[in-house]
Amino acid sequence: INMQRFVFSFLCFRFKDNRKDDIWLVDFYAPWCGHCKKLEPIWNEVGLEMKSIGSPVKVGKMDATSYSSIASEFGVRGYPTIKLLKGDLAYNYRGPRTKDDIIEFAHRVSGALIRPLPSQQMFEHVQKRHRVFFVYIGGESPLKEKYIDAASELIVYTYFFSASEEVVPEYVTLKEMPAVLVFKDETYFIYDEYEDGDLSSWINRERFQNYLTVDGFLLYELGDTGKLVAIAVIDEKNTSIEHTRYNFQFGHMDGNDYINTLLMDELKVPTVVVLNTSNQQYFLLDRQIKNAEDMVQFINNILDGTVEAQGGDSILQRLKRIVFDAKSTIVSIFKSSPLMGCFLFGLPLGVVSIMCYGIYTADTDGGYIEERYEVSKSEIESQEPTEESKEQEPRSGDALVPTVQGPKDVLEKKKD
């Protein structure tokens, strides 16, 4: 009942007519998708929370297999796909599928692109609330135009603010104005166009904290930065010294399920793996890590080429990935919906089997008829010299010989 009240599946014509008048947060799903079924209770909580706080964002979901034309219009290629629709714009959600993260995304994207900070109190409030955020300081300038362009592209990931120089905290030292700053990890960094290059690329690199709890979504986003990503694969439920000594690294991941799928390998827990997101290579430990010095030496060995790289994006690895993904997809379908799996794969196999059987039996019958025809023809030909010899026998003797049937009679008998 609550699902019907707050998170509803809307009709095609109603959505097309009214969607630009409101802000929509939509889950495009497929009924057979296992990940979609896992998201469903979380999506219900999102709808209830957004309704209770009076958010202007309307929450809904759509069966993309039934309304494929609308799904194609918004570029839906996988399930589930979460999009926030705001006027003519559609923003993709690529974060963790948790209630808090999805609601945070909806608040961030549905609001102003660049939020003003009118006072120091507001600035301090934003610092306490957000772990990473960007601030433009100054008046109108070409840098501000670039900042607005970057914000329109990256608002799905982080917050963008603007402020005057008087609002900035006293510990911030600005050498020149205007300026773009990122605040994170209890410090700040200033954008330098000559050293950091394109502003959007710099923001995309700096939107992450220095140390992260890594999951599949975050690891995918880190791929755009081109950085080497060192991950400690641990068991968070195990608090022994053996498991906690790796927590000083760049990031950690709870469990090895996702990393095993990514590397198509079986890693033991705990361990450390370094991923090169630019070429899909990865590096495994070549030593036992006992302290920080061992870890630094391991990273140095990666940089100087001592540690052998594995994986990559070669043709062989791509073929291996295709086979692995196909196998994983088939197993996932059968686990989530055995009947659907039997239908999807059993029906084509049954049709192919019937076709092969029909072709085989047709060839067999044709060969039998042809063989029977050849045998009959050979028998007739063998009768001809016999009959000629029997016709000549009365001429050589006086004895009466019974009349021998001609070839035509033999054919008629065989026909009967």
XYZ file of C-alpha atoms in Angstrom:
416
model
C 0.000 0.000 0.000
C 2.805 2.421 0.894
C 4.504 1.487 -2.320
C 1.378 2.433 -4.251
C 1.079 5.742 -2.393
C 4.558 7.113 -2.647
C 6.478 5.111 -5.268
C 4.265 4.344 -8.218
C 4.551 3.074 -11.738
C 3.045 5.699 -14.004
C 1.405 5.302 -17.371
C 3.291 6.165 -20.527
C 1.062 8.994 -21.740
C 0.842 10.690 -18.320
C 4.583 10.683 -17.874
C 5.229 12.089 -21.345
C 2.738 14.911 -20.856
C 3.695 16.002 -17.321
C 7.319 15.122 -16.698
C 8.733 18.553 -17.690
C 6.427 20.311 -15.243
C 7.993 18.551 -12.243
C 11.280 17.063 -11.097
C 11.254 13.261 -11.298
C 13.539 10.672 -9.760
C 12.926 7.539 -11.832
C 14.093 3.949 -11.502
C 14.126 2.211 -14.897
C 13.980 -1.520 -14.183
C 13.329 -4.924 -15.765
C 11.095 -7.522 -14.059
C 13.646 -10.320 -14.523
C 16.659 -8.296 -13.263
C 18.115 -9.575 -9.982
C 19.763 -6.223 -9.120
C 16.423 -4.488 -9.676
C 14.758 -6.795 -7.161
C 17.462 -5.964 -4.595
C 16.911 -2.237 -5.173
C 13.111 -2.422 -4.776
C 12.904 -2.243 -0.934
C 15.522 0.531 -0.910
C 13.553 2.422 -3.545
C 10.430 2.144 -1.405
C 12.320 3.750 1.505
C 13.544 6.539 -0.794
C 9.967 7.322 -1.807
C 8.749 7.372 1.787
C 11.621 9.597 2.939
C 11.222 12.103 0.097
C 7.493 12.287 0.787
C 7.919 12.769 4.540
C 10.381 15.667 4.211
C 8.229 17.441 1.646
C 10.735 17.251 -1.186
C 9.637 18.699 -4.544
C 11.181 15.674 -6.234
C 8.626 13.052 -7.285
C 9.744 9.451 -7.044
C 8.598 6.815 -9.519
C 9.707 3.744 -11.393
C 9.140 2.438 -14.903
C 9.302 -1.010 -16.469
C 11.766 -0.292 -19.257
C 10.805 -3.500 -21.056
C 7.186 -2.384 -21.339
C 7.945 1.275 -22.148
C 11.016 0.669 -24.286
C 10.473 3.819 -26.373
C 10.770 6.087 -23.319
C 13.720 4.091 -21.987
C 15.500 4.504 -25.333
C 14.733 8.219 -25.326
C 16.637 8.604 -22.041
C 19.478 6.318 -23.109
C 18.721 3.459 -20.715
C 21.093 0.605 -21.543
C 21.244 -1.394 -18.327
C 19.101 -2.240 -15.326
C 18.494 -0.744 -12.910
C 19.133 2.807 -14.162
C 18.343 5.754 -11.900
C 17.835 9.170 -13.491
C 16.749 12.555 -12.211
C 14.671 14.354 -14.843
C 14.693 18.132 -14.540
C 13.048 19.937 -17.442
C 14.848 18.942 -20.618
C 17.835 17.563 -18.674
C 18.392 13.991 -17.470
C 21.069 13.256 -14.858
C 22.399 9.737 -14.338
C 22.957 8.406 -10.838
C 26.136 6.310 -10.598
C 26.670 6.061 -6.862
C 26.033 3.319 -4.302
C 22.460 2.027 -4.253
C 21.711 3.053 -0.687
C 18.840 5.179 0.570
C 21.011 8.000 1.911
C 23.191 8.238 -1.189
C 20.232 8.289 -3.571
C 18.424 10.968 -1.532
C 21.592 13.048 -1.349
C 21.903 12.830 -5.135
C 18.295 13.979 -5.565
C 18.772 16.999 -3.267
C 22.043 18.001 -4.914
C 20.890 17.814 -8.536
C 17.372 19.169 -8.024
C 18.672 22.356 -6.405
C 20.676 25.274 -7.775
C 23.689 24.455 -9.926
C 25.947 26.804 -7.931
C 24.824 27.659 -4.420
C 25.868 31.010 -2.891
C 27.547 31.218 0.543
C 26.519 34.630 1.904
C 28.179 34.406 5.349
C 30.964 32.716 7.316
C 28.380 30.869 9.389
C 26.932 29.327 6.220
C 30.448 28.460 5.045
C 31.191 26.663 8.328
C 27.868 24.830 8.104
C 28.727 23.558 4.616
C 32.160 22.417 5.821
C 30.600 20.333 8.567
C 27.989 18.800 6.294
C 30.024 17.955 3.167
C 33.274 16.021 3.053
C 34.244 17.399 -0.363
C 32.979 20.585 -2.042
C 34.216 23.227 -4.478
C 34.024 27.013 -4.111
C 34.474 29.783 -6.665
C 35.727 33.010 -5.107
C 35.550 36.254 -7.033
C 33.387 38.165 -9.490
C 32.537 37.672 -13.153
C 35.435 36.272 -15.175
C 36.307 33.656 -17.842
C 37.252 31.334 -14.980
C 33.722 31.572 -13.593
C 32.287 30.586 -16.981
C 34.520 27.499 -16.994
C 33.440 26.797 -13.426
C 29.763 26.897 -14.435
C 30.409 24.553 -17.371
C 32.237 22.100 -15.106
C 29.457 22.266 -12.527
C 26.769 21.479 -15.104
C 28.680 18.332 -16.007
C 29.794 17.177 -12.552
C 26.891 18.239 -10.322
C 25.890 14.549 -10.196
C 29.014 13.875 -8.115
C 29.689 16.841 -5.845
C 28.541 20.283 -4.642
C 29.519 23.637 -6.151
C 29.379 26.928 -4.262
C 30.354 30.563 -4.795
C 31.464 33.110 -2.211
C 33.164 36.454 -1.771
C 36.648 36.821 -0.346
C 35.261 38.140 2.966
C 33.356 34.900 3.606
C 36.384 32.619 3.232
C 37.906 31.381 6.535
C 40.990 33.188 7.806
C 43.285 30.176 7.413
C 42.770 30.227 3.615
C 45.514 32.145 1.785
C 44.717 33.338 -1.734
C 47.553 34.537 -3.937
C 45.321 35.838 -6.699
C 41.677 36.379 -7.551
C 39.422 34.883 -8.875
C 40.144 31.362 -7.646
C 38.619 27.901 -7.431
C 39.225 25.851 -4.275
C 38.385 22.340 -3.160
C 37.887 21.670 0.559
C 38.450 18.086 1.751
C 40.337 16.054 4.353
C 40.378 19.057 6.730
C 42.443 21.140 4.297
C 42.066 22.860 0.919
C 43.731 22.972 -2.506
C 43.756 25.819 -5.019
C 43.329 25.240 -8.738
C 46.316 26.309 -10.850
C 45.513 26.490 -14.536
C 49.159 26.116 -15.603
C 49.932 23.100 -13.417
C 46.529 21.394 -13.241
C 45.355 21.853 -16.826
C 41.662 21.739 -17.699
C 39.374 22.812 -14.848
C 36.809 20.027 -15.393
C 39.524 17.363 -15.371
C 41.008 18.810 -12.194
C 37.615 18.823 -10.457
C 36.992 15.248 -11.591
C 40.299 14.171 -10.022
C 39.928 16.153 -6.807
C 36.320 15.207 -6.000
C 37.529 12.136 -4.087
C 38.880 12.048 -0.562
C 42.455 10.859 -0.099
C 41.295 7.697 1.673
C 38.152 5.905 0.600
C 35.967 2.962 1.377
C 35.901 1.467 -2.100
C 32.995 -0.324 -3.738
C 32.190 -1.220 -7.315
C 30.574 2.130 -8.111
C 33.434 4.190 -6.722
C 36.032 2.038 -8.438
C 34.244 2.601 -11.737
C 34.323 6.368 -11.191
C 38.019 6.284 -10.291
C 38.644 4.846 -13.729
C 38.094 8.291 -15.291
C 40.958 9.801 -13.291
C 43.703 7.586 -14.748
C 45.237 7.128 -11.297
C 46.802 4.026 -9.776
C 44.386 2.851 -7.094
C 45.773 0.866 -4.149
C 43.063 -1.145 -2.404
C 43.311 -3.176 0.782
C 40.883 -6.091 0.476
C 39.852 -6.928 4.036
C 37.087 -8.439 6.115
C 35.574 -5.604 8.173
C 33.945 -8.084 10.541
C 37.347 -9.483 11.488
C 39.081 -7.059 13.888
C 42.262 -9.064 14.432
C 45.645 -7.401 14.009
C 46.282 -9.408 10.855
C 43.255 -7.814 9.219
C 43.606 -4.234 10.468
C 47.267 -3.619 9.693
C 46.418 -2.681 6.084
C 44.031 0.160 6.958
C 46.660 2.854 6.379
C 46.346 2.410 2.591
C 44.555 4.607 0.010
C 41.327 2.701 0.320
C 39.802 -0.555 1.435
C 37.030 -2.827 0.240
C 34.934 -5.076 2.423
C 35.048 -8.611 1.020
C 36.512 -9.903 -2.223
C 33.391 -10.664 -4.286
C 33.518 -7.572 -6.487
C 37.293 -7.521 -6.913
C 37.253 -11.201 -7.898
C 34.684 -10.421 -10.585
C 36.697 -7.453 -11.801
C 39.986 -9.345 -12.018
C 38.450 -12.708 -13.002
C 40.627 -14.173 -10.272
C 40.305 -15.492 -6.717
C 42.006 -13.260 -4.132
C 42.475 -14.273 -0.529
C 41.478 -11.944 2.302
C 43.292 -9.889 3.517
C 45.426 -8.695 0.623
C 46.365 -5.565 -1.295
C 45.844 -5.048 -5.008
C 46.876 -2.041 -7.078
C 44.730 -1.263 -10.116
C 45.814 0.742 -13.134
C 42.492 2.197 -14.282
C 43.929 3.506 -17.551
C 44.782 0.108 -19.085
C 42.906 -2.429 -16.880
C 46.132 -3.885 -15.468
C 46.569 -4.874 -11.839
C 49.429 -5.737 -9.493
C 49.363 -8.288 -6.697
C 51.602 -8.374 -3.641
C 55.122 -9.647 -4.226
C 55.990 -9.573 -0.531
C 54.473 -9.903 2.923
C 53.350 -6.517 4.197
C 54.347 -6.019 7.819
C 54.604 -2.233 8.045
C 54.325 1.015 6.078
C 57.848 0.673 4.696
C 56.963 -2.633 3.049
C 53.936 -1.045 1.430
C 55.953 1.913 0.131
C 58.550 -0.485 -1.291
C 55.811 -2.486 -3.016
C 54.443 0.670 -4.665
C 57.943 1.745 -5.702
C 58.493 -1.658 -7.307
C 55.310 -1.150 -9.314
C 56.494 2.228 -10.524
C 59.934 0.977 -11.601
C 58.488 -2.107 -13.337
C 59.830 -4.741 -10.941
C 56.377 -6.132 -10.153
C 54.816 -7.950 -13.095
C 51.553 -6.475 -14.366
C 48.612 -8.799 -14.892
C 45.372 -8.394 -16.825
C 45.240 -5.576 -19.352
C 43.020 -4.780 -22.339
C 44.526 -7.110 -24.949
C 42.345 -9.081 -27.378
C 42.862 -12.246 -25.335
C 41.750 -10.492 -22.145
C 38.703 -9.053 -23.906
C 37.685 -12.508 -25.149
C 38.215 -13.855 -21.643
C 36.025 -11.059 -20.272
C 33.242 -11.807 -22.773
C 33.192 -15.475 -21.797
C 33.335 -14.632 -18.079
C 30.519 -12.064 -18.311
C 28.339 -14.396 -20.361
C 28.822 -17.182 -17.838
C 28.114 -14.842 -14.921
C 24.966 -13.498 -16.601
C 23.593 -16.975 -17.272
C 24.268 -18.078 -13.687
C 22.662 -14.886 -12.346
C 19.511 -15.378 -14.440
C 19.088 -18.986 -13.320
C 19.627 -18.043 -9.671
C 17.161 -15.146 -9.700
C 14.518 -16.741 -11.939
C 15.004 -20.413 -12.880
C 11.819 -20.544 -14.970
C 12.821 -17.483 -16.949
C 16.278 -18.988 -17.513
C 14.794 -22.242 -18.784
C 12.525 -20.308 -21.146
C 15.263 -18.007 -22.483
C 17.770 -20.766 -23.138
C 15.592 -23.887 -23.411
C 13.279 -22.590 -26.140
C 16.046 -21.687 -28.650
C 17.834 -24.978 -27.977
C 14.581 -26.879 -28.539
C 13.946 -25.123 -31.864
C 17.510 -25.796 -33.035
C 17.216 -29.449 -32.012
C 13.977 -29.874 -33.995
C 15.560 -28.249 -37.050
C 18.631 -30.480 -36.856
C 16.450 -33.575 -36.470
C 14.358 -32.575 -39.494
C 17.437 -32.010 -41.641
C 18.944 -35.343 -40.582
C 15.790 -37.380 -41.278
C 15.252 -35.646 -44.642
C 18.759 -36.590 -45.790
C 18.283 -40.168 -44.619
C 15.021 -40.655 -46.546
C 16.456 -39.146 -49.697
C 19.479 -41.435 -49.545
C 17.258 -44.486 -49.038
C 15.070 -43.695 -52.077
C 18.108 -43.006 -54.227
C 19.743 -46.241 -53.087
C 16.573 -48.258 -53.793
C 16.354 -46.767 -57.262
C 19.972 -47.671 -58.018
C 19.460 -51.254 -56.841
C 16.357 -51.714 -59.022
C 18.188 -50.354 -62.028
C 21.124 -52.713 -61.493
C 18.812 -55.688 -61.197
C 17.153 -54.864 -64.504
C 20.478 -54.521 -66.245
C 21.599 -57.918 -64.888
C 18.509 -59.548 -66.357
C 19.233 -58.442 -69.925
C 22.215 -60.806 -70.728
C 20.383 -63.721 -69.060
C 17.336 -63.297 -71.251
C 19.437 -63.008 -74.428
C 21.147 -66.331 -73.677
C 17.840 -68.034 -72.975
C 16.345 -66.798 -76.250
C 19.244 -68.433 -78.135
C 18.884 -71.888 -76.457
C 15.974 -73.206 -78.631
C 18.064 -72.695 -81.699
C 20.778 -75.085 -80.488
C 18.486 -77.870 -79.200
C 15.093 -79.563 -79.840
C 13.878 -79.421 -76.224
C 11.069 -77.042 -75.392
C 12.052 -74.245 -72.922
C 9.504 -72.205 -70.966
C 9.022 -68.650 -72.103
C 11.145 -66.185 -70.098
C 9.555 -62.925 -68.975
C 10.850 -59.752 -70.570
C 12.288 -56.723 -68.784
C 8.949 -54.961 -68.991
C 7.247 -57.776 -67.027
C 9.974 -57.647 -64.380
C 9.482 -53.936 -63.968
C 5.722 -54.347 -63.637
C 6.143 -57.008 -60.950
C 8.585 -54.879 -59.014
C 6.218 -51.989 -59.322
C 3.381 -54.147 -57.913
